[in-house]
Amino acid sequence: MVQTDSNSSSVAEHKRLVIQNSHGEKLVGIFHETGSPELVIICHGFRSSKDRIPMVNLAAAFEKEGISAFRFDFAGNGESEGTFQYGNYRREADDLRVVVKHFRGEKRCVVAIIGHSKGGNAVLLYASKCNDIKTVVNIAGRYNLRRGIEGRLGKDFREKIEQNGFIDVKNRRGKIEYRVTKESLIDRLATDTHAACQSIHPSCRVLTVHGTLDEFVPVEDATEFAKYIPNHKLQIVEGADHEYTSHQDELASIVLDFVKTSLYKDMCVPKTSSSCTNTDKLFDSRL
């Protein structure tokens, strides 16, 4: 099921698309339509959305180069249906698979998938299972998913979640921002980034971009991706924070150059099917 709503601009047409995922939830996205057969798909991070600055600026950068782009909200985020979950890594990779299949059905050639933060993990998980997109960009993704939990949930998170079955994460004013269930925490801890990286086919070119002043994900995680992904390029951005607040142009330039170089290496032939193995249960998760 797809709904469209368009908005004209001098450079490209912006269309609001609604695509139903494999769980019957509506995923909402913005399609930057330039008329090119080539298309890049851009994925947001943790408790973020398609409308955050990195996603909007990257889509605009591709649009200016005449390359169509689609940025969307994962289920439970932004305008999309569904309930937010702390884990959901495989579910989000499955959302991405549904989006890819939709555009393949429209005879589009998906030349790259790009993810920021948790979205970086989604595109890498996709690439570990599907060898049908040859260019993947991981921006500030987290390698070790066991890190970063205490900072959000507290040092005694294991005891609390065993006792209550959930933890409510509150802001400084004491207002509940989101709930972490025991199931969603297990999903995160069971997501093996190391194995996923090693499973990416050598024909898939992966770029990892990371800022030296990332306040959420340590830059050391980027070097771990570089160690274990077979065909990998690492780009460290000096002084950049997690959202590249003062480095948007530099980020866009790095990503554009990598994707455009790959375009010249691959002949863009729109596909109607995926080369994923066991697609129905590919990203199966209890959530």
PDB file of C-alpha atoms in Angstrom:
ATOM      1  CA  MET A   1       0.000   0.000   0.000  1.00  0.00           C
ATOM      2  CA  VAL A   2       1.455   3.333  -1.105  1.00  0.00           C
ATOM      3  CA  GLN A   3       0.049   6.833  -0.799  1.00  0.00           C
ATOM      4  CA  THR A   4       1.614   9.883  -2.434  1.00  0.00           C
ATOM      5  CA  ASP A   5       1.409  13.622  -1.937  1.00  0.00           C
ATOM      6  CA  SER A   6       3.598  15.901  -4.029  1.00  0.00           C
ATOM      7  CA  ASN A   7       5.138  19.315  -3.604  1.00  0.00           C
ATOM      8  CA  SER A   8       6.898  20.991  -6.546  1.00  0.00           C
ATOM      9  CA  SER A   9      10.284  22.723  -6.337  1.00  0.00           C
ATOM     10  CA  SER A  10      12.585  24.275  -8.917  1.00  0.00           C
ATOM     11  CA  VAL A  11      15.147  21.500  -8.497  1.00  0.00           C
ATOM     12  CA  ALA A  12      13.059  18.396  -7.864  1.00  0.00           C
ATOM     13  CA  GLU A  13       9.630  17.223  -6.883  1.00  0.00           C
ATOM     14  CA  HIS A  14       9.192  16.321  -3.222  1.00  0.00           C
ATOM     15  CA  LYS A  15       6.660  13.552  -2.682  1.00  0.00           C
ATOM     16  CA  ARG A  16       5.349  12.273   0.628  1.00  0.00           C
ATOM     17  CA  LEU A  17       5.159   8.493   0.314  1.00  0.00           C
ATOM     18  CA  VAL A  18       3.514   6.014   2.641  1.00  0.00           C
ATOM     19  CA  ILE A  19       4.736   2.415   2.328  1.00  0.00           C
ATOM     20  CA  GLN A  20       3.326  -0.449   4.383  1.00  0.00           C
ATOM     21  CA  ASN A  21       5.922  -2.611   6.133  1.00  0.00           C
ATOM     22  CA  SER A  22       5.770  -6.372   6.679  1.00  0.00           C
ATOM     23  CA  HIS A  23       3.920  -5.834   9.990  1.00  0.00           C
ATOM     24  CA  GLY A  24       1.124  -3.773   8.435  1.00  0.00           C
ATOM     25  CA  GLU A  25       2.479  -0.446   9.738  1.00  0.00           C
ATOM     26  CA  LYS A  26       2.616   2.634   7.528  1.00  0.00           C
ATOM     27  CA  LEU A  27       6.118   4.020   6.968  1.00  0.00           C
ATOM     28  CA  VAL A  28       6.177   7.689   5.985  1.00  0.00           C
ATOM     29  CA  GLY A  29       8.934   9.192   3.871  1.00  0.00           C
ATOM     30  CA  ILE A  30       9.882  12.088   1.612  1.00  0.00           C
ATOM     31  CA  PHE A  31      10.933  11.265  -1.942  1.00  0.00           C
ATOM     32  CA  HIS A  32      13.274  13.802  -3.560  1.00  0.00           C
ATOM     33  CA  GLU A  33      12.388  12.991  -7.154  1.00  0.00           C
ATOM     34  CA  THR A  34      14.851  14.257  -9.754  1.00  0.00           C
ATOM     35  CA  GLY A  35      13.784  11.888 -12.518  1.00  0.00           C
ATOM     36  CA  SER A  36      16.992   9.845 -12.287  1.00  0.00           C
ATOM     37  CA  PRO A  37      16.737   6.038 -12.411  1.00  0.00           C
ATOM     38  CA  GLU A  38      19.321   5.991  -9.598  1.00  0.00           C
ATOM     39  CA  LEU A  39      18.095   6.335  -6.037  1.00  0.00           C
ATOM     40  CA  VAL A  40      19.687   6.512  -2.593  1.00  0.00           C
ATOM     41  CA  ILE A  41      17.802   5.631   0.589  1.00  0.00           C
ATOM     42  CA  ILE A  42      18.631   7.519   3.797  1.00  0.00           C
ATOM     43  CA  CYS A  43      17.946   6.100   7.281  1.00  0.00           C
ATOM     44  CA  HIS A  44      17.768   8.021  10.569  1.00  0.00           C
ATOM     45  CA  GLY A  45      19.060   7.086  14.008  1.00  0.00           C
ATOM     46  CA  PHE A  46      17.853   6.415  17.555  1.00  0.00           C
ATOM     47  CA  ARG A  47      14.693   8.359  18.524  1.00  0.00           C
ATOM     48  CA  SER A  48      15.258  10.501  15.451  1.00  0.00           C
ATOM     49  CA  SER A  49      13.389  11.005  12.185  1.00  0.00           C
ATOM     50  CA  LYS A  50      13.688  11.673   8.468  1.00  0.00           C
ATOM     51  CA  ASP A  51      13.417  15.405   9.250  1.00  0.00           C
ATOM     52  CA  ARG A  52      16.577  15.754  11.338  1.00  0.00           C
ATOM     53  CA  ILE A  53      19.331  17.874   9.816  1.00  0.00           C
ATOM     54  CA  PRO A  54      21.742  15.134   8.611  1.00  0.00           C
ATOM     55  CA  MET A  55      18.994  13.288   6.709  1.00  0.00           C
ATOM     56  CA  VAL A  56      17.503  16.427   5.159  1.00  0.00           C
ATOM     57  CA  ASN A  57      20.876  17.842   4.122  1.00  0.00           C
ATOM     58  CA  LEU A  58      22.114  14.586   2.621  1.00  0.00           C
ATOM     59  CA  ALA A  59      18.927  14.188   0.575  1.00  0.00           C
ATOM     60  CA  ALA A  60      19.223  17.799  -0.614  1.00  0.00           C
ATOM     61  CA  ALA A  61      22.865  17.253  -1.585  1.00  0.00           C
ATOM     62  CA  PHE A  62      21.973  14.268  -3.778  1.00  0.00           C
ATOM     63  CA  GLU A  63      19.047  16.198  -5.215  1.00  0.00           C
ATOM     64  CA  LYS A  64      21.389  19.002  -6.313  1.00  0.00           C
ATOM     65  CA  GLU A  65      23.531  16.395  -8.092  1.00  0.00           C
ATOM     66  CA  GLY A  66      20.482  15.115  -9.975  1.00  0.00           C
ATOM     67  CA  ILE A  67      20.244  11.877  -7.974  1.00  0.00           C
ATOM     68  CA  SER A  68      16.889  10.976  -6.440  1.00  0.00           C
ATOM     69  CA  ALA A  69      16.772  10.316  -2.684  1.00  0.00           C
ATOM     70  CA  PHE A  70      14.276   8.890  -0.217  1.00  0.00           C
ATOM     71  CA  ARG A  71      14.385   9.570   3.529  1.00  0.00           C
ATOM     72  CA  PHE A  72      11.840   7.832   5.734  1.00  0.00           C
ATOM     73  CA  ASP A  73      10.831   7.174   9.335  1.00  0.00           C
ATOM     74  CA  PHE A  74      11.278   3.693  10.750  1.00  0.00           C
ATOM     75  CA  ALA A  75       8.206   2.200  12.453  1.00  0.00           C
ATOM     76  CA  GLY A  76       7.608   3.789  15.847  1.00  0.00           C
ATOM     77  CA  ASN A  77       9.511   6.960  14.892  1.00  0.00           C
ATOM     78  CA  GLY A  78       8.537  10.301  13.377  1.00  0.00           C
ATOM     79  CA  GLU A  79       5.321  10.130  11.355  1.00  0.00           C
ATOM     80  CA  SER A  80       5.377   6.361  10.866  1.00  0.00           C
ATOM     81  CA  GLU A  81       3.007   4.006  12.622  1.00  0.00           C
ATOM     82  CA  GLY A  82       4.093   1.536  15.280  1.00  0.00           C
ATOM     83  CA  THR A  83       5.446   1.661  18.820  1.00  0.00           C
ATOM     84  CA  PHE A  84       8.948   2.898  19.545  1.00  0.00           C
ATOM     85  CA  GLN A  85      11.269   0.137  20.755  1.00  0.00           C
ATOM     86  CA  TYR A  86      14.732   0.463  22.285  1.00  0.00           C
ATOM     87  CA  GLY A  87      16.081  -2.464  20.260  1.00  0.00           C
ATOM     88  CA  ASN A  88      14.376  -3.200  16.933  1.00  0.00           C
ATOM     89  CA  TYR A  89      17.641  -3.377  14.963  1.00  0.00           C
ATOM     90  CA  ARG A  90      16.483  -6.287  12.814  1.00  0.00           C
ATOM     91  CA  ARG A  91      12.973  -4.885  12.505  1.00  0.00           C
ATOM     92  CA  GLU A  92      14.428  -1.639  11.165  1.00  0.00           C
ATOM     93  CA  ALA A  93      16.587  -3.554   8.690  1.00  0.00           C
ATOM     94  CA  ASP A  94      13.381  -5.277   7.580  1.00  0.00           C
ATOM     95  CA  ASP A  95      11.654  -1.888   7.164  1.00  0.00           C
ATOM     96  CA  LEU A  96      14.544  -0.916   4.912  1.00  0.00           C
ATOM     97  CA  ARG A  97      14.127  -4.122   2.896  1.00  0.00           C
ATOM     98  CA  VAL A  98      10.446  -3.291   2.310  1.00  0.00           C
ATOM     99  CA  VAL A  99      11.377   0.207   1.112  1.00  0.00           C
ATOM    100  CA  VAL A 100      14.012  -1.198  -1.253  1.00  0.00           C
ATOM    101  CA  LYS A 101      11.471  -3.689  -2.653  1.00  0.00           C
ATOM    102  CA  HIS A 102       8.955  -0.899  -3.193  1.00  0.00           C
ATOM    103  CA  PHE A 103      11.322   1.175  -5.308  1.00  0.00           C
ATOM    104  CA  ARG A 104      12.477  -1.898  -7.207  1.00  0.00           C
ATOM    105  CA  GLY A 105       8.834  -2.451  -8.085  1.00  0.00           C
ATOM    106  CA  GLU A 106       8.849   1.096  -9.455  1.00  0.00           C
ATOM    107  CA  LYS A 107      11.829   0.154 -11.681  1.00  0.00           C
ATOM    108  CA  ARG A 108      14.228   2.310  -9.665  1.00  0.00           C
ATOM    109  CA  CYS A 109      17.881   1.380  -9.238  1.00  0.00           C
ATOM    110  CA  VAL A 110      18.797   1.628  -5.550  1.00  0.00           C
ATOM    111  CA  VAL A 111      22.492   2.484  -5.775  1.00  0.00           C
ATOM    112  CA  ALA A 112      23.209   3.169  -2.100  1.00  0.00           C
ATOM    113  CA  ILE A 113      21.765   2.866   1.383  1.00  0.00           C
ATOM    114  CA  ILE A 114      22.932   5.452   3.903  1.00  0.00           C
ATOM    115  CA  GLY A 115      22.356   5.337   7.661  1.00  0.00           C
ATOM    116  CA  HIS A 116      23.096   7.780  10.458  1.00  0.00           C
ATOM    117  CA  SER A 117      23.756   6.524  14.024  1.00  0.00           C
ATOM    118  CA  LYS A 118      21.395   3.580  14.656  1.00  0.00           C
ATOM    119  CA  GLY A 119      20.463   3.839  10.983  1.00  0.00           C
ATOM    120  CA  GLY A 120      24.095   2.967  10.257  1.00  0.00           C
ATOM    121  CA  ASN A 121      23.536  -0.340  12.036  1.00  0.00           C
ATOM    122  CA  ALA A 122      20.365  -0.917   9.993  1.00  0.00           C
ATOM    123  CA  VAL A 123      22.134  -0.515   6.643  1.00  0.00           C
ATOM    124  CA  LEU A 124      25.004  -2.773   7.745  1.00  0.00           C
ATOM    125  CA  LEU A 125      22.586  -5.460   8.954  1.00  0.00           C
ATOM    126  CA  TYR A 126      20.812  -5.216   5.592  1.00  0.00           C
ATOM    127  CA  ALA A 127      24.101  -5.588   3.731  1.00  0.00           C
ATOM    128  CA  SER A 128      25.056  -8.610   5.849  1.00  0.00           C
ATOM    129  CA  LYS A 129      21.969 -10.476   4.643  1.00  0.00           C
ATOM    130  CA  CYS A 130      21.403  -9.059   1.151  1.00  0.00           C
ATOM    131  CA  ASN A 131      24.047  -8.737  -1.526  1.00  0.00           C
ATOM    132  CA  ASP A 132      21.911  -6.601  -3.807  1.00  0.00           C
ATOM    133  CA  ILE A 133      23.129  -3.064  -3.036  1.00  0.00           C
ATOM    134  CA  LYS A 134      26.824  -2.507  -3.640  1.00  0.00           C
ATOM    135  CA  THR A 135      27.306   0.816  -1.819  1.00  0.00           C
ATOM    136  CA  VAL A 136      26.644   1.274   1.899  1.00  0.00           C
ATOM    137  CA  VAL A 137      27.374   4.328   4.047  1.00  0.00           C
ATOM    138  CA  ASN A 138      27.536   4.070   7.848  1.00  0.00           C
ATOM    139  CA  ILE A 139      27.598   7.478   9.546  1.00  0.00           C
ATOM    140  CA  ALA A 140      28.389   7.375  13.289  1.00  0.00           C
ATOM    141  CA  GLY A 141      27.050   3.856  13.781  1.00  0.00           C
ATOM    142  CA  ARG A 142      27.761   1.950  16.986  1.00  0.00           C
ATOM    143  CA  TYR A 143      29.942  -1.159  16.742  1.00  0.00           C
ATOM    144  CA  ASN A 144      29.620  -2.458  20.296  1.00  0.00           C
ATOM    145  CA  LEU A 145      25.911  -2.470  21.160  1.00  0.00           C
ATOM    146  CA  ARG A 146      26.662  -3.455  24.746  1.00  0.00           C
ATOM    147  CA  ARG A 147      28.193  -0.021  25.252  1.00  0.00           C
ATOM    148  CA  GLY A 148      26.063   3.055  25.807  1.00  0.00           C
ATOM    149  CA  ILE A 149      23.365   1.246  27.766  1.00  0.00           C
ATOM    150  CA  GLU A 150      24.443   2.303  31.258  1.00  0.00           C
ATOM    151  CA  GLY A 151      24.520   5.947  30.185  1.00  0.00           C
ATOM    152  CA  ARG A 152      20.821   5.822  29.295  1.00  0.00           C
ATOM    153  CA  LEU A 153      19.455   3.216  31.716  1.00  0.00           C
ATOM    154  CA  GLY A 154      21.777   3.436  34.733  1.00  0.00           C
ATOM    155  CA  LYS A 155      24.447   1.087  36.062  1.00  0.00           C
ATOM    156  CA  ASP A 156      21.878  -1.161  37.719  1.00  0.00           C
ATOM    157  CA  PHE A 157      19.777  -1.565  34.558  1.00  0.00           C
ATOM    158  CA  ARG A 158      19.952  -5.380  34.625  1.00  0.00           C
ATOM    159  CA  GLU A 159      18.560  -5.613  38.156  1.00  0.00           C
ATOM    160  CA  LYS A 160      15.834  -3.047  37.463  1.00  0.00           C
ATOM    161  CA  ILE A 161      14.633  -4.665  34.270  1.00  0.00           C
ATOM    162  CA  GLU A 162      14.647  -8.145  35.799  1.00  0.00           C
ATOM    163  CA  GLN A 163      12.599  -6.843  38.702  1.00  0.00           C
ATOM    164  CA  ASN A 164      10.040  -4.769  36.800  1.00  0.00           C
ATOM    165  CA  GLY A 165      10.207  -6.026  33.223  1.00  0.00           C
ATOM    166  CA  PHE A 166      10.881  -2.494  31.967  1.00  0.00           C
ATOM    167  CA  ILE A 167      12.699   0.774  32.657  1.00  0.00           C
ATOM    168  CA  ASP A 168      11.182   4.198  32.044  1.00  0.00           C
ATOM    169  CA  VAL A 169      13.796   6.651  30.777  1.00  0.00           C
ATOM    170  CA  LYS A 170      13.116  10.159  32.062  1.00  0.00           C
ATOM    171  CA  ASN A 171      14.466  13.573  31.116  1.00  0.00           C
ATOM    172  CA  ARG A 172      15.964  16.051  33.585  1.00  0.00           C
ATOM    173  CA  ARG A 173      12.508  17.290  34.548  1.00  0.00           C
ATOM    174  CA  GLY A 174      11.381  13.785  35.448  1.00  0.00           C
ATOM    175  CA  LYS A 175       9.122  13.341  32.429  1.00  0.00           C
ATOM    176  CA  ILE A 176       9.080   9.867  30.863  1.00  0.00           C
ATOM    177  CA  GLU A 177      10.563   9.998  27.364  1.00  0.00           C
ATOM    178  CA  TYR A 178      10.317   6.326  26.446  1.00  0.00           C
ATOM    179  CA  ARG A 179      10.044   2.854  27.950  1.00  0.00           C
ATOM    180  CA  VAL A 180      12.643   0.118  27.552  1.00  0.00           C
ATOM    181  CA  THR A 181      11.103  -3.334  27.876  1.00  0.00           C
ATOM    182  CA  LYS A 182      13.058  -6.441  28.793  1.00  0.00           C
ATOM    183  CA  GLU A 183      12.319  -7.848  25.316  1.00  0.00           C
ATOM    184  CA  SER A 184      13.685  -4.788  23.534  1.00  0.00           C
ATOM    185  CA  LEU A 185      16.839  -4.797  25.662  1.00  0.00           C
ATOM    186  CA  ILE A 186      17.377  -8.484  24.851  1.00  0.00           C
ATOM    187  CA  ASP A 187      16.939  -7.635  21.157  1.00  0.00           C
ATOM    188  CA  ARG A 188      19.702  -5.058  21.349  1.00  0.00           C
ATOM    189  CA  LEU A 189      22.067  -7.354  23.256  1.00  0.00           C
ATOM    190  CA  ALA A 190      21.367 -10.200  20.820  1.00  0.00           C
ATOM    191  CA  THR A 191      22.221  -8.096  17.754  1.00  0.00           C
ATOM    192  CA  ASP A 192      25.721  -9.186  16.722  1.00  0.00           C
ATOM    193  CA  THR A 193      27.345  -6.311  14.833  1.00  0.00           C
ATOM    194  CA  HIS A 194      30.682  -8.123  14.662  1.00  0.00           C
ATOM    195  CA  ALA A 195      29.177 -11.132  12.872  1.00  0.00           C
ATOM    196  CA  ALA A 196      27.161  -8.869  10.584  1.00  0.00           C
ATOM    197  CA  CYS A 197      30.266  -6.953   9.507  1.00  0.00           C
ATOM    198  CA  GLN A 198      32.123 -10.151   8.694  1.00  0.00           C
ATOM    199  CA  SER A 199      29.148 -11.387   6.658  1.00  0.00           C
ATOM    200  CA  ILE A 200      29.100  -8.434   4.251  1.00  0.00           C
ATOM    201  CA  HIS A 201      30.163  -9.607   0.797  1.00  0.00           C
ATOM    202  CA  PRO A 202      33.536  -8.266  -0.442  1.00  0.00           C
ATOM    203  CA  SER A 203      31.809  -6.859  -3.541  1.00  0.00           C
ATOM    204  CA  CYS A 204      29.892  -4.437  -1.296  1.00  0.00           C
ATOM    205  CA  ARG A 205      31.755  -1.151  -0.761  1.00  0.00           C
ATOM    206  CA  VAL A 206      31.236   0.287   2.718  1.00  0.00           C
ATOM    207  CA  LEU A 207      32.122   3.777   3.919  1.00  0.00           C
ATOM    208  CA  THR A 208      32.211   4.604   7.628  1.00  0.00           C
ATOM    209  CA  VAL A 209      32.234   8.296   8.575  1.00  0.00           C
ATOM    210  CA  HIS A 210      32.775   9.326  12.198  1.00  0.00           C
ATOM    211  CA  GLY A 211      33.518  12.560  14.030  1.00  0.00           C
ATOM    212  CA  THR A 212      36.313  12.882  16.568  1.00  0.00           C
ATOM    213  CA  LEU A 213      34.018  14.783  18.957  1.00  0.00           C
ATOM    214  CA  ASP A 214      31.047  12.407  18.753  1.00  0.00           C
ATOM    215  CA  GLU A 215      29.427  12.723  22.175  1.00  0.00           C
ATOM    216  CA  PHE A 216      27.313   9.534  21.922  1.00  0.00           C
ATOM    217  CA  VAL A 217      29.312   6.933  20.007  1.00  0.00           C
ATOM    218  CA  PRO A 218      33.098   6.861  20.557  1.00  0.00           C
ATOM    219  CA  VAL A 219      35.211   7.299  17.439  1.00  0.00           C
ATOM    220  CA  GLU A 220      36.979   4.047  18.342  1.00  0.00           C
ATOM    221  CA  ASP A 221      33.882   2.195  17.120  1.00  0.00           C
ATOM    222  CA  ALA A 222      34.657   3.406  13.597  1.00  0.00           C
ATOM    223  CA  THR A 223      38.059   1.709  13.646  1.00  0.00           C
ATOM    224  CA  GLU A 224      36.377  -1.560  14.649  1.00  0.00           C
ATOM    225  CA  PHE A 225      34.173  -1.414  11.550  1.00  0.00           C
ATOM    226  CA  ALA A 226      37.325  -0.851   9.498  1.00  0.00           C
ATOM    227  CA  LYS A 227      38.924  -3.990  10.947  1.00  0.00           C
ATOM    228  CA  TYR A 228      36.151  -6.420  10.114  1.00  0.00           C
ATOM    229  CA  ILE A 229      34.240  -5.229   7.030  1.00  0.00           C
ATOM    230  CA  PRO A 230      35.962  -6.798   3.983  1.00  0.00           C
ATOM    231  CA  ASN A 231      35.690  -3.863   1.543  1.00  0.00           C
ATOM    232  CA  HIS A 232      35.816  -0.768   3.724  1.00  0.00           C
ATOM    233  CA  LYS A 233      36.846   2.879   3.663  1.00  0.00           C
ATOM    234  CA  LEU A 234      37.173   4.896   6.875  1.00  0.00           C
ATOM    235  CA  GLN A 235      36.782   8.673   6.975  1.00  0.00           C
ATOM    236  CA  ILE A 236      37.343  10.455  10.289  1.00  0.00           C
ATOM    237  CA  VAL A 237      36.042  14.036  10.450  1.00  0.00           C
ATOM    238  CA  GLU A 238      38.112  16.168  12.801  1.00  0.00           C
ATOM    239  CA  GLY A 239      35.999  18.141  15.276  1.00  0.00           C
ATOM    240  CA  ALA A 240      32.629  16.743  14.177  1.00  0.00           C
ATOM    241  CA  ASP A 241      29.986  15.825  16.766  1.00  0.00           C
ATOM    242  CA  HIS A 242      27.374  13.072  16.445  1.00  0.00           C
ATOM    243  CA  GLU A 243      25.047  15.072  14.196  1.00  0.00           C
ATOM    244  CA  TYR A 244      27.830  16.927  12.346  1.00  0.00           C
ATOM    245  CA  THR A 245      26.334  20.193  13.557  1.00  0.00           C
ATOM    246  CA  SER A 246      29.151  22.367  12.160  1.00  0.00           C
ATOM    247  CA  HIS A 247      30.281  19.902   9.482  1.00  0.00           C
ATOM    248  CA  GLN A 248      27.198  19.350   7.334  1.00  0.00           C
ATOM    249  CA  ASP A 249      28.856  20.419   4.074  1.00  0.00           C
ATOM    250  CA  GLU A 250      31.910  18.262   4.737  1.00  0.00           C
ATOM    251  CA  LEU A 251      29.735  15.246   5.539  1.00  0.00           C
ATOM    252  CA  ALA A 252      27.667  15.705   2.371  1.00  0.00           C
ATOM    253  CA  SER A 253      30.809  16.065   0.245  1.00  0.00           C
ATOM    254  CA  ILE A 254      32.371  12.879   1.675  1.00  0.00           C
ATOM    255  CA  VAL A 255      29.214  10.810   1.175  1.00  0.00           C
ATOM    256  CA  LEU A 256      28.499  12.208  -2.309  1.00  0.00           C
ATOM    257  CA  ASP A 257      32.025  11.529  -3.519  1.00  0.00           C
ATOM    258  CA  PHE A 258      31.913   7.931  -2.297  1.00  0.00           C
ATOM    259  CA  VAL A 259      28.510   7.182  -3.825  1.00  0.00           C
ATOM    260  CA  LYS A 260      29.262   8.918  -7.133  1.00  0.00           C
ATOM    261  CA  THR A 261      32.561   7.042  -7.496  1.00  0.00           C
ATOM    262  CA  SER A 262      30.635   3.810  -7.007  1.00  0.00           C
ATOM    263  CA  LEU A 263      28.100   4.843  -9.658  1.00  0.00           C
ATOM    264  CA  TYR A 264      30.841   4.880 -12.260  1.00  0.00           C
ATOM    265  CA  LYS A 265      31.933   1.384 -11.227  1.00  0.00           C
ATOM    266  CA  ASP A 266      28.485  -0.209 -11.421  1.00  0.00           C
ATOM    267  CA  MET A 267      26.055  -0.274 -14.319  1.00  0.00           C
ATOM    268  CA  CYS A 268      22.691   0.836 -12.966  1.00  0.00           C
ATOM    269  CA  VAL A 269      20.182  -1.841 -13.953  1.00  0.00           C
ATOM    270  CA  PRO A 270      16.878  -1.600 -12.056  1.00  0.00           C
ATOM    271  CA  LYS A 271      16.060  -4.928 -10.366  1.00  0.00           C
ATOM    272  CA  THR A 272      12.661  -6.341  -9.549  1.00  0.00           C
ATOM    273  CA  SER A 273      13.848  -8.981  -7.085  1.00  0.00           C
ATOM    274  CA  SER A 274      16.228  -9.194  -4.162  1.00  0.00           C
ATOM    275  CA  SER A 275      19.235 -11.473  -3.815  1.00  0.00           C
ATOM    276  CA  CYS A 276      18.622 -11.776  -0.084  1.00  0.00           C
ATOM    277  CA  THR A 277      18.610 -15.328   1.221  1.00  0.00           C
ATOM    278  CA  ASN A 278      15.516 -16.564   3.067  1.00  0.00           C
ATOM    279  CA  THR A 279      13.847 -13.164   2.788  1.00  0.00           C
ATOM    280  CA  ASP A 280      10.641 -14.005   4.664  1.00  0.00           C
ATOM    281  CA  LYS A 281      12.523 -14.746   7.918  1.00  0.00           C
ATOM    282  CA  LEU A 282      15.550 -12.636   7.096  1.00  0.00           C
ATOM    283  CA  PHE A 283      15.340 -10.132   9.914  1.00  0.00           C
ATOM    284  CA  ASP A 284      13.027 -12.116  12.146  1.00  0.00           C
ATOM    285  CA  SER A 285      12.755 -10.690  15.640  1.00  0.00           C
ATOM    286  CA  ARG A 286      10.456 -11.346  18.556  1.00  0.00           C
ATOM    287  CA  LEU A 287       9.533  -7.646  18.546  1.00  0.00           C
TER     288      LEU A 287
END
